[in-house]
């Protein structure tokens, strides 16, 4: 079966269950899935029901689509995403982006938990992603290119939409939220970095490190979607503080910032230019 057929079978399945097609796609990272619970009149579709969707395996991720209204906008949210470290192919990791595009989404807000590399950051900070470094040693667009999905050599020079970044900064100001901005580097994981790797990543120009987002943003740009990226700095990256990292710490911090994260993203959505 061609990829295009799989995409359209998945998107038809979702469309059958909803009345209005969403305009904004949300990818909710570790501990940030609560935003999906705020969606009004939700249609909830577990990934396991959707043709060709893989199933999410990591704890703290739910594994379902939530479609409905948020701040008066039609949205489709992924509560839980597919990670490369789970053993999925890059194509599987990014399949939901193709499906959201096929459903009619024009903008993607991608969120994640990330380790702070920039020493001016603190756990609990929110960071607008201004650019990324693909350090995964793979790319979801490797292989035969289907021109129906996007260009062979996509431009990545403004992957994180400048107008969206400005809009998000204005929203942060409006609600009195102190926001960071910086470069996100995507590693495969599942190991956290060594302190030496964190020093290397800092020298490479990264401000925050995580194990997701880069593949989804590459495919979003290939598909012509506008992207806004937000990292929740859940911990300082390895070696910065003299303490080991745990997934529990990551989840705890994302829970602590829940209220400001929710308020911020809702403010962004309510007035997002489209
Ligand atoms: N490193 C990689 N991924 C992460 C981290 C980290 O420190 N924190 C949350 N996700």
PDB file of C-alpha atoms and ligand atoms in Angstrom:
ATOM      1  CA  UNK A   1       0.000   0.000   0.000  1.00  0.00           C
ATOM      2  CA  UNK A   2       1.284   3.430  -0.847  1.00  0.00           C
ATOM      3  CA  UNK A   3       1.937   5.939   1.847  1.00  0.00           C
ATOM      4  CA  UNK A   4      -0.683   8.234   0.304  1.00  0.00           C
ATOM      5  CA  UNK A   5      -3.320   5.550   0.637  1.00  0.00           C
ATOM      6  CA  UNK A   6      -2.409   4.931   4.268  1.00  0.00           C
ATOM      7  CA  UNK A   7      -2.598   8.653   5.005  1.00  0.00           C
ATOM      8  CA  UNK A   8      -5.984   9.043   3.381  1.00  0.00           C
ATOM      9  CA  UNK A   9      -7.382   5.941   5.093  1.00  0.00           C
ATOM     10  CA  UNK A  10      -6.294   7.308   8.471  1.00  0.00           C
ATOM     11  CA  UNK A  11      -7.590  10.808   7.797  1.00  0.00           C
ATOM     12  CA  UNK A  12     -10.911   9.493   6.448  1.00  0.00           C
ATOM     13  CA  UNK A  13     -11.338   7.480   9.633  1.00  0.00           C
ATOM     14  CA  UNK A  14     -10.800  10.579  11.773  1.00  0.00           C
ATOM     15  CA  UNK A  15     -13.005  12.779   9.560  1.00  0.00           C
ATOM     16  CA  UNK A  16     -15.848  10.277   9.828  1.00  0.00           C
ATOM     17  CA  UNK A  17     -15.921  10.951  13.574  1.00  0.00           C
ATOM     18  CA  UNK A  18     -15.933  14.757  13.522  1.00  0.00           C
ATOM     19  CA  UNK A  19     -18.276  17.443  12.243  1.00  0.00           C
ATOM     20  CA  UNK A  20     -15.854  20.304  11.692  1.00  0.00           C
ATOM     21  CA  UNK A  21     -12.325  19.949  10.407  1.00  0.00           C
ATOM     22  CA  UNK A  22      -9.658  21.339  12.748  1.00  0.00           C
ATOM     23  CA  UNK A  23      -7.357  24.162  11.657  1.00  0.00           C
ATOM     24  CA  UNK A  24      -4.680  23.818  14.332  1.00  0.00           C
ATOM     25  CA  UNK A  25      -2.781  20.665  15.295  1.00  0.00           C
ATOM     26  CA  UNK A  26      -1.276  20.291  18.741  1.00  0.00           C
ATOM     27  CA  UNK A  27       1.381  17.793  19.714  1.00  0.00           C
ATOM     28  CA  UNK A  28       1.464  17.490  23.478  1.00  0.00           C
ATOM     29  CA  UNK A  29       4.734  16.306  24.959  1.00  0.00           C
ATOM     30  CA  UNK A  30       5.615  14.455  28.161  1.00  0.00           C
ATOM     31  CA  UNK A  31       3.482  15.715  31.040  1.00  0.00           C
ATOM     32  CA  UNK A  32       1.834  18.344  28.818  1.00  0.00           C
ATOM     33  CA  UNK A  33      -1.112  16.237  27.667  1.00  0.00           C
ATOM     34  CA  UNK A  34      -3.405  18.058  30.120  1.00  0.00           C
ATOM     35  CA  UNK A  35      -4.031  20.675  27.461  1.00  0.00           C
ATOM     36  CA  UNK A  36      -6.018  18.028  25.614  1.00  0.00           C
ATOM     37  CA  UNK A  37      -8.350  17.734  28.615  1.00  0.00           C
ATOM     38  CA  UNK A  38      -9.328  21.394  28.151  1.00  0.00           C
ATOM     39  CA  UNK A  39     -10.764  20.803  24.686  1.00  0.00           C
ATOM     40  CA  UNK A  40     -14.517  21.330  24.621  1.00  0.00           C
ATOM     41  CA  UNK A  41     -16.992  18.892  23.080  1.00  0.00           C
ATOM     42  CA  UNK A  42     -14.129  16.514  22.458  1.00  0.00           C
ATOM     43  CA  UNK A  43     -14.112  13.603  20.085  1.00  0.00           C
ATOM     44  CA  UNK A  44     -11.523  11.206  21.477  1.00  0.00           C
ATOM     45  CA  UNK A  45      -9.979   8.615  19.199  1.00  0.00           C
ATOM     46  CA  UNK A  46      -7.384   6.183  20.607  1.00  0.00           C
ATOM     47  CA  UNK A  47      -4.447   5.730  18.259  1.00  0.00           C
ATOM     48  CA  UNK A  48      -5.080   1.987  18.279  1.00  0.00           C
ATOM     49  CA  UNK A  49      -8.383   2.555  16.420  1.00  0.00           C
ATOM     50  CA  UNK A  50      -6.905   4.586  13.589  1.00  0.00           C
ATOM     51  CA  UNK A  51      -5.753   2.675  10.527  1.00  0.00           C
ATOM     52  CA  UNK A  52      -1.932   2.618  10.205  1.00  0.00           C
ATOM     53  CA  UNK A  53      -1.310   4.539  13.450  1.00  0.00           C
ATOM     54  CA  UNK A  54       1.369   3.020  15.685  1.00  0.00           C
ATOM     55  CA  UNK A  55       0.663   2.778  19.435  1.00  0.00           C
ATOM     56  CA  UNK A  56       2.401   4.923  22.061  1.00  0.00           C
ATOM     57  CA  UNK A  57       4.408   3.026  24.692  1.00  0.00           C
ATOM     58  CA  UNK A  58       6.028   5.481  27.135  1.00  0.00           C
ATOM     59  CA  UNK A  59       4.450   6.276  30.518  1.00  0.00           C
ATOM     60  CA  UNK A  60       3.118   9.828  30.875  1.00  0.00           C
ATOM     61  CA  UNK A  61       1.768   9.667  27.317  1.00  0.00           C
ATOM     62  CA  UNK A  62      -1.830   8.730  26.670  1.00  0.00           C
ATOM     63  CA  UNK A  63      -1.966   7.786  23.028  1.00  0.00           C
ATOM     64  CA  UNK A  64      -5.097   9.382  21.633  1.00  0.00           C
ATOM     65  CA  UNK A  65      -6.362  12.162  19.402  1.00  0.00           C
ATOM     66  CA  UNK A  66      -8.612  14.758  20.982  1.00  0.00           C
ATOM     67  CA  UNK A  67     -10.554  16.864  18.506  1.00  0.00           C
ATOM     68  CA  UNK A  68     -12.804  19.761  19.425  1.00  0.00           C
ATOM     69  CA  UNK A  69     -12.886  23.438  20.358  1.00  0.00           C
ATOM     70  CA  UNK A  70     -10.236  25.308  22.306  1.00  0.00           C
ATOM     71  CA  UNK A  71     -10.543  29.061  22.790  1.00  0.00           C
ATOM     72  CA  UNK A  72     -13.111  29.129  20.003  1.00  0.00           C
ATOM     73  CA  UNK A  73     -10.771  27.403  17.533  1.00  0.00           C
ATOM     74  CA  UNK A  74     -11.123  23.944  16.051  1.00  0.00           C
ATOM     75  CA  UNK A  75      -8.110  21.930  17.147  1.00  0.00           C
ATOM     76  CA  UNK A  76      -6.808  18.394  16.923  1.00  0.00           C
ATOM     77  CA  UNK A  77      -4.461  17.364  19.703  1.00  0.00           C
ATOM     78  CA  UNK A  78      -2.151  14.404  19.993  1.00  0.00           C
ATOM     79  CA  UNK A  79      -2.075  13.323  23.623  1.00  0.00           C
ATOM     80  CA  UNK A  80       1.138  11.394  23.374  1.00  0.00           C
ATOM     81  CA  UNK A  81       3.458  11.130  20.401  1.00  0.00           C
ATOM     82  CA  UNK A  82       5.602   8.465  18.804  1.00  0.00           C
ATOM     83  CA  UNK A  83       9.290   8.590  19.617  1.00  0.00           C
ATOM     84  CA  UNK A  84      12.141   7.296  17.507  1.00  0.00           C
ATOM     85  CA  UNK A  85      13.651   5.684  20.622  1.00  0.00           C
ATOM     86  CA  UNK A  86      10.562   3.492  20.965  1.00  0.00           C
ATOM     87  CA  UNK A  87      11.721   1.729  17.831  1.00  0.00           C
ATOM     88  CA  UNK A  88       9.344   3.349  15.369  1.00  0.00           C
ATOM     89  CA  UNK A  89      10.687   4.359  11.990  1.00  0.00           C
ATOM     90  CA  UNK A  90      10.933   8.052  11.163  1.00  0.00           C
ATOM     91  CA  UNK A  91       7.974   7.513   8.834  1.00  0.00           C
ATOM     92  CA  UNK A  92       5.882   6.143  11.702  1.00  0.00           C
ATOM     93  CA  UNK A  93       6.968   8.926  14.055  1.00  0.00           C
ATOM     94  CA  UNK A  94       5.773  11.545  11.571  1.00  0.00           C
ATOM     95  CA  UNK A  95       2.734   9.744  10.136  1.00  0.00           C
ATOM     96  CA  UNK A  96       0.289  11.731  12.329  1.00  0.00           C
ATOM     97  CA  UNK A  97       1.588  14.993  10.831  1.00  0.00           C
ATOM     98  CA  UNK A  98       0.710  13.727   7.362  1.00  0.00           C
ATOM     99  CA  UNK A  99      -2.725  12.757   8.619  1.00  0.00           C
ATOM    100  CA  UNK A 100      -3.341  16.119  10.299  1.00  0.00           C
ATOM    101  CA  UNK A 101      -2.321  17.888   7.097  1.00  0.00           C
ATOM    102  CA  UNK A 102      -4.711  15.678   5.114  1.00  0.00           C
ATOM    103  CA  UNK A 103      -7.523  16.531   7.532  1.00  0.00           C
ATOM    104  CA  UNK A 104      -6.971  20.205   6.760  1.00  0.00           C
ATOM    105  CA  UNK A 105      -4.733  21.518   9.524  1.00  0.00           C
ATOM    106  CA  UNK A 106      -2.638  24.535   8.493  1.00  0.00           C
ATOM    107  CA  UNK A 107      -0.647  25.143  11.667  1.00  0.00           C
ATOM    108  CA  UNK A 108       1.091  22.899  14.152  1.00  0.00           C
ATOM    109  CA  UNK A 109       1.929  23.769  17.730  1.00  0.00           C
ATOM    110  CA  UNK A 110       4.509  21.268  18.894  1.00  0.00           C
ATOM    111  CA  UNK A 111       5.442  20.965  22.547  1.00  0.00           C
ATOM    112  CA  UNK A 112       7.969  18.919  24.443  1.00  0.00           C
ATOM    113  CA  UNK A 113       9.839  18.550  27.702  1.00  0.00           C
ATOM    114  CA  UNK A 114      13.518  19.343  27.277  1.00  0.00           C
ATOM    115  CA  UNK A 115      16.698  19.599  29.278  1.00  0.00           C
ATOM    116  CA  UNK A 116      18.105  23.097  29.654  1.00  0.00           C
ATOM    117  CA  UNK A 117      21.581  23.489  28.173  1.00  0.00           C
ATOM    118  CA  UNK A 118      21.654  27.281  28.365  1.00  0.00           C
ATOM    119  CA  UNK A 119      22.757  28.030  31.924  1.00  0.00           C
ATOM    120  CA  UNK A 120      20.519  31.105  32.066  1.00  0.00           C
ATOM    121  CA  UNK A 121      17.533  28.760  32.000  1.00  0.00           C
ATOM    122  CA  UNK A 122      15.794  27.289  35.027  1.00  0.00           C
ATOM    123  CA  UNK A 123      13.658  24.173  35.351  1.00  0.00           C
ATOM    124  CA  UNK A 124      10.063  25.244  34.827  1.00  0.00           C
ATOM    125  CA  UNK A 125      10.919  27.830  32.161  1.00  0.00           C
ATOM    126  CA  UNK A 126       9.032  27.750  28.879  1.00  0.00           C
ATOM    127  CA  UNK A 127      11.155  28.234  25.765  1.00  0.00           C
ATOM    128  CA  UNK A 128       9.994  29.271  22.309  1.00  0.00           C
ATOM    129  CA  UNK A 129      11.912  27.217  19.786  1.00  0.00           C
ATOM    130  CA  UNK A 130      13.537  29.566  17.276  1.00  0.00           C
ATOM    131  CA  UNK A 131      15.407  26.847  15.365  1.00  0.00           C
ATOM    132  CA  UNK A 132      16.530  23.258  15.740  1.00  0.00           C
ATOM    133  CA  UNK A 133      19.514  20.985  15.215  1.00  0.00           C
ATOM    134  CA  UNK A 134      18.779  17.526  13.882  1.00  0.00           C
ATOM    135  CA  UNK A 135      21.244  15.387  15.829  1.00  0.00           C
ATOM    136  CA  UNK A 136      19.299  12.148  15.351  1.00  0.00           C
ATOM    137  CA  UNK A 137      21.434  10.761  12.557  1.00  0.00           C
ATOM    138  CA  UNK A 138      18.318  10.138  10.502  1.00  0.00           C
ATOM    139  CA  UNK A 139      15.736  12.170   8.607  1.00  0.00           C
ATOM    140  CA  UNK A 140      12.071  11.320   7.951  1.00  0.00           C
ATOM    141  CA  UNK A 141      12.395  12.477   4.327  1.00  0.00           C
ATOM    142  CA  UNK A 142      15.106   9.975   3.381  1.00  0.00           C
ATOM    143  CA  UNK A 143      13.859   7.760   0.561  1.00  0.00           C
ATOM    144  CA  UNK A 144      11.853   8.336  -2.563  1.00  0.00           C
ATOM    145  CA  UNK A 145      10.174  11.740  -2.449  1.00  0.00           C
ATOM    146  CA  UNK A 146       6.486  11.974  -3.220  1.00  0.00           C
ATOM    147  CA  UNK A 147       5.966  15.394  -4.793  1.00  0.00           C
ATOM    148  CA  UNK A 148       2.311  15.198  -3.779  1.00  0.00           C
ATOM    149  CA  UNK A 149       3.483  15.480  -0.167  1.00  0.00           C
ATOM    150  CA  UNK A 150       6.228  18.071  -0.558  1.00  0.00           C
ATOM    151  CA  UNK A 151       9.483  19.117  -2.215  1.00  0.00           C
ATOM    152  CA  UNK A 152      12.573  16.916  -2.527  1.00  0.00           C
ATOM    153  CA  UNK A 153      14.797  19.508  -0.823  1.00  0.00           C
ATOM    154  CA  UNK A 154      12.688  21.495   1.630  1.00  0.00           C
ATOM    155  CA  UNK A 155      13.930  24.839   2.888  1.00  0.00           C
ATOM    156  CA  UNK A 156      14.524  24.789   6.639  1.00  0.00           C
ATOM    157  CA  UNK A 157      15.727  28.381   7.024  1.00  0.00           C
ATOM    158  CA  UNK A 158      12.552  29.589   8.740  1.00  0.00           C
ATOM    159  CA  UNK A 159      11.064  26.385  10.056  1.00  0.00           C
ATOM    160  CA  UNK A 160       9.725  27.987  13.205  1.00  0.00           C
ATOM    161  CA  UNK A 161       7.331  30.606  11.863  1.00  0.00           C
ATOM    162  CA  UNK A 162       8.628  34.084  12.691  1.00  0.00           C
ATOM    163  CA  UNK A 163       5.181  35.629  12.913  1.00  0.00           C
ATOM    164  CA  UNK A 164       4.148  32.840  15.305  1.00  0.00           C
ATOM    165  CA  UNK A 165       7.211  33.418  17.484  1.00  0.00           C
ATOM    166  CA  UNK A 166       6.389  37.119  17.672  1.00  0.00           C
ATOM    167  CA  UNK A 167       2.764  36.305  18.384  1.00  0.00           C
ATOM    168  CA  UNK A 168       3.781  33.955  21.195  1.00  0.00           C
ATOM    169  CA  UNK A 169       6.092  36.603  22.671  1.00  0.00           C
ATOM    170  CA  UNK A 170       3.220  39.093  22.616  1.00  0.00           C
ATOM    171  CA  UNK A 171       0.975  36.521  24.308  1.00  0.00           C
ATOM    172  CA  UNK A 172       3.605  35.907  27.012  1.00  0.00           C
ATOM    173  CA  UNK A 173       3.784  39.669  27.630  1.00  0.00           C
ATOM    174  CA  UNK A 174       0.012  39.920  27.758  1.00  0.00           C
ATOM    175  CA  UNK A 175      -0.208  37.357  30.555  1.00  0.00           C
ATOM    176  CA  UNK A 176       2.952  38.489  32.335  1.00  0.00           C
ATOM    177  CA  UNK A 177       4.865  35.291  31.581  1.00  0.00           C
ATOM    178  CA  UNK A 178       8.641  35.369  31.415  1.00  0.00           C
ATOM    179  CA  UNK A 179       9.527  33.354  28.320  1.00  0.00           C
ATOM    180  CA  UNK A 180      12.856  32.063  27.030  1.00  0.00           C
ATOM    181  CA  UNK A 181      13.747  31.417  23.413  1.00  0.00           C
ATOM    182  CA  UNK A 182      16.428  29.265  21.869  1.00  0.00           C
ATOM    183  CA  UNK A 183      17.620  26.392  19.727  1.00  0.00           C
ATOM    184  CA  UNK A 184      16.334  22.867  20.367  1.00  0.00           C
ATOM    185  CA  UNK A 185      18.583  19.935  19.568  1.00  0.00           C
ATOM    186  CA  UNK A 186      16.909  16.593  18.950  1.00  0.00           C
ATOM    187  CA  UNK A 187      18.800  13.478  20.058  1.00  0.00           C
ATOM    188  CA  UNK A 188      17.463   9.976  19.630  1.00  0.00           C
ATOM    189  CA  UNK A 189      17.548   9.050  23.322  1.00  0.00           C
ATOM    190  CA  UNK A 190      16.492   7.005  25.207  1.00  0.00           C
ATOM    191  CA  UNK A 191      19.598   7.705  27.287  1.00  0.00           C
ATOM    192  CA  UNK A 192      19.876  11.173  28.687  1.00  0.00           C
ATOM    193  CA  UNK A 193      23.080  12.881  27.600  1.00  0.00           C
ATOM    194  CA  UNK A 194      26.448  12.587  29.272  1.00  0.00           C
ATOM    195  CA  UNK A 195      27.899  15.818  30.684  1.00  0.00           C
ATOM    196  CA  UNK A 196      30.481  15.751  27.867  1.00  0.00           C
ATOM    197  CA  UNK A 197      27.696  15.518  25.289  1.00  0.00           C
ATOM    198  CA  UNK A 198      25.914  18.445  26.920  1.00  0.00           C
ATOM    199  CA  UNK A 199      29.087  20.539  26.603  1.00  0.00           C
ATOM    200  CA  UNK A 200      29.341  19.492  22.945  1.00  0.00           C
ATOM    201  CA  UNK A 201      25.699  20.386  22.295  1.00  0.00           C
ATOM    202  CA  UNK A 202      26.212  23.788  23.922  1.00  0.00           C
ATOM    203  CA  UNK A 203      29.217  24.389  21.675  1.00  0.00           C
ATOM    204  CA  UNK A 204      27.072  23.373  18.698  1.00  0.00           C
ATOM    205  CA  UNK A 205      24.688  26.194  19.565  1.00  0.00           C
ATOM    206  CA  UNK A 206      21.892  24.385  21.362  1.00  0.00           C
ATOM    207  CA  UNK A 207      19.943  25.854  24.280  1.00  0.00           C
ATOM    208  CA  UNK A 208      17.769  22.840  25.070  1.00  0.00           C
ATOM    209  CA  UNK A 209      17.882  19.121  24.312  1.00  0.00           C
ATOM    210  CA  UNK A 210      15.167  16.556  23.875  1.00  0.00           C
ATOM    211  CA  UNK A 211      14.232  13.319  22.138  1.00  0.00           C
ATOM    212  CA  UNK A 212      11.408  14.408  19.844  1.00  0.00           C
ATOM    213  CA  UNK A 213      10.010  17.301  17.784  1.00  0.00           C
ATOM    214  CA  UNK A 214      12.714  17.473  15.075  1.00  0.00           C
ATOM    215  CA  UNK A 215      11.195  14.725  12.863  1.00  0.00           C
ATOM    216  CA  UNK A 216       7.698  16.166  13.229  1.00  0.00           C
ATOM    217  CA  UNK A 217       8.870  19.665  12.375  1.00  0.00           C
ATOM    218  CA  UNK A 218      10.793  18.442   9.320  1.00  0.00           C
ATOM    219  CA  UNK A 219       7.680  16.718   7.989  1.00  0.00           C
ATOM    220  CA  UNK A 220       5.482  19.686   8.894  1.00  0.00           C
ATOM    221  CA  UNK A 221       7.708  21.951   6.818  1.00  0.00           C
ATOM    222  CA  UNK A 222       7.766  19.412   3.985  1.00  0.00           C
ATOM    223  CA  UNK A 223       3.977  19.521   4.103  1.00  0.00           C
ATOM    224  CA  UNK A 224       3.884  23.333   4.152  1.00  0.00           C
ATOM    225  CA  UNK A 225       2.492  23.650   7.667  1.00  0.00           C
ATOM    226  CA  UNK A 226       3.287  26.661   9.840  1.00  0.00           C
ATOM    227  CA  UNK A 227       5.050  25.620  13.036  1.00  0.00           C
ATOM    228  CA  UNK A 228       5.255  26.991  16.540  1.00  0.00           C
ATOM    229  CA  UNK A 229       7.444  25.058  18.985  1.00  0.00           C
ATOM    230  CA  UNK A 230       7.430  25.318  22.765  1.00  0.00           C
ATOM    231  CA  UNK A 231       9.772  23.472  25.111  1.00  0.00           C
ATOM    232  CA  UNK A 232       9.117  23.084  28.785  1.00  0.00           C
ATOM    233  CA  UNK A 233      12.533  23.099  30.430  1.00  0.00           C
ATOM    234  CA  UNK A 234      11.878  20.217  32.777  1.00  0.00           C
ATOM    235  CA  UNK A 235      15.416  19.884  34.124  1.00  0.00           C
ATOM    236  CA  UNK A 236      18.877  21.202  33.590  1.00  0.00           C
ATOM    237  CA  UNK A 237      20.759  18.940  31.166  1.00  0.00           C
ATOM    238  CA  UNK A 238      23.225  16.419  32.573  1.00  0.00           C
ATOM    239  CA  UNK A 239      26.275  17.694  34.397  1.00  0.00           C
ATOM    240  CA  UNK A 240      25.010  21.251  34.954  1.00  0.00           C
ATOM    241  CA  UNK A 241      23.685  20.497  38.422  1.00  0.00           C
ATOM    242  CA  UNK A 242      25.399  17.840  40.468  1.00  0.00           C
ATOM    243  CA  UNK A 243      22.465  15.424  40.433  1.00  0.00           C
ATOM    244  CA  UNK A 244      21.233  12.522  38.294  1.00  0.00           C
ATOM    245  CA  UNK A 245      18.311  12.944  35.875  1.00  0.00           C
ATOM    246  CA  UNK A 246      15.114  10.965  36.110  1.00  0.00           C
ATOM    247  CA  UNK A 247      11.962  10.763  34.013  1.00  0.00           C
ATOM    248  CA  UNK A 248      10.029  11.383  37.261  1.00  0.00           C
ATOM    249  CA  UNK A 249      11.728  14.768  37.616  1.00  0.00           C
ATOM    250  CA  UNK A 250      10.759  15.616  34.043  1.00  0.00           C
ATOM    251  CA  UNK A 251       7.116  14.770  34.696  1.00  0.00           C
ATOM    252  CA  UNK A 252       7.100  16.567  38.079  1.00  0.00           C
ATOM    253  CA  UNK A 253       8.349  19.820  36.560  1.00  0.00           C
ATOM    254  CA  UNK A 254       5.866  19.705  33.695  1.00  0.00           C
ATOM    255  CA  UNK A 255       3.134  19.237  36.302  1.00  0.00           C
ATOM    256  CA  UNK A 256       4.389  22.260  38.235  1.00  0.00           C
ATOM    257  CA  UNK A 257       4.229  24.511  35.178  1.00  0.00           C
ATOM    258  CA  UNK A 258       0.864  23.135  34.101  1.00  0.00           C
ATOM    259  CA  UNK A 259      -1.137  26.283  34.895  1.00  0.00           C
ATOM    260  CA  UNK A 260       1.185  28.729  33.140  1.00  0.00           C
ATOM    261  CA  UNK A 261       1.643  26.345  30.208  1.00  0.00           C
ATOM    262  CA  UNK A 262      -2.136  26.017  29.784  1.00  0.00           C
ATOM    263  CA  UNK A 263      -2.721  29.740  30.080  1.00  0.00           C
ATOM    264  CA  UNK A 264       0.071  30.511  27.609  1.00  0.00           C
ATOM    265  CA  UNK A 265      -0.962  28.040  24.926  1.00  0.00           C
ATOM    266  CA  UNK A 266      -4.633  29.001  25.216  1.00  0.00           C
ATOM    267  CA  UNK A 267      -3.718  32.655  24.802  1.00  0.00           C
ATOM    268  CA  UNK A 268      -1.669  31.777  21.730  1.00  0.00           C
ATOM    269  CA  UNK A 269      -4.468  29.728  20.186  1.00  0.00           C
ATOM    270  CA  UNK A 270      -7.211  32.259  20.833  1.00  0.00           C
ATOM    271  CA  UNK A 271      -5.536  34.793  18.546  1.00  0.00           C
ATOM    272  CA  UNK A 272      -3.222  32.700  16.354  1.00  0.00           C
ATOM    273  CA  UNK A 273      -2.861  34.297  12.885  1.00  0.00           C
ATOM    274  CA  UNK A 274      -3.789  31.837  10.156  1.00  0.00           C
TER     275      UNK A 274
HETATM  276  N1  LIG B   1      17.680  15.359  27.770  1.00  0.00           N
HETATM  277  C1  LIG B   1      16.986  14.814  26.751  1.00  0.00           C
HETATM  278  N2  LIG B   1      15.663  14.791  26.712  1.00  0.00           N
HETATM  279  C2  LIG B   1      14.995  15.343  27.733  1.00  0.00           C
HETATM  280  C3  LIG B   1      15.652  15.924  28.823  1.00  0.00           C
HETATM  281  C4  LIG B   1      17.073  15.931  28.845  1.00  0.00           C
HETATM  282  O1  LIG B   1      17.728  16.431  29.772  1.00  0.00           O
HETATM  283  N3  LIG B   1      14.689  16.371  29.663  1.00  0.00           N
HETATM  284  C5  LIG B   1      13.499  16.083  29.093  1.00  0.00           C
HETATM  285  N4  LIG B   1      13.675  15.446  27.922  1.00  0.00           N
END
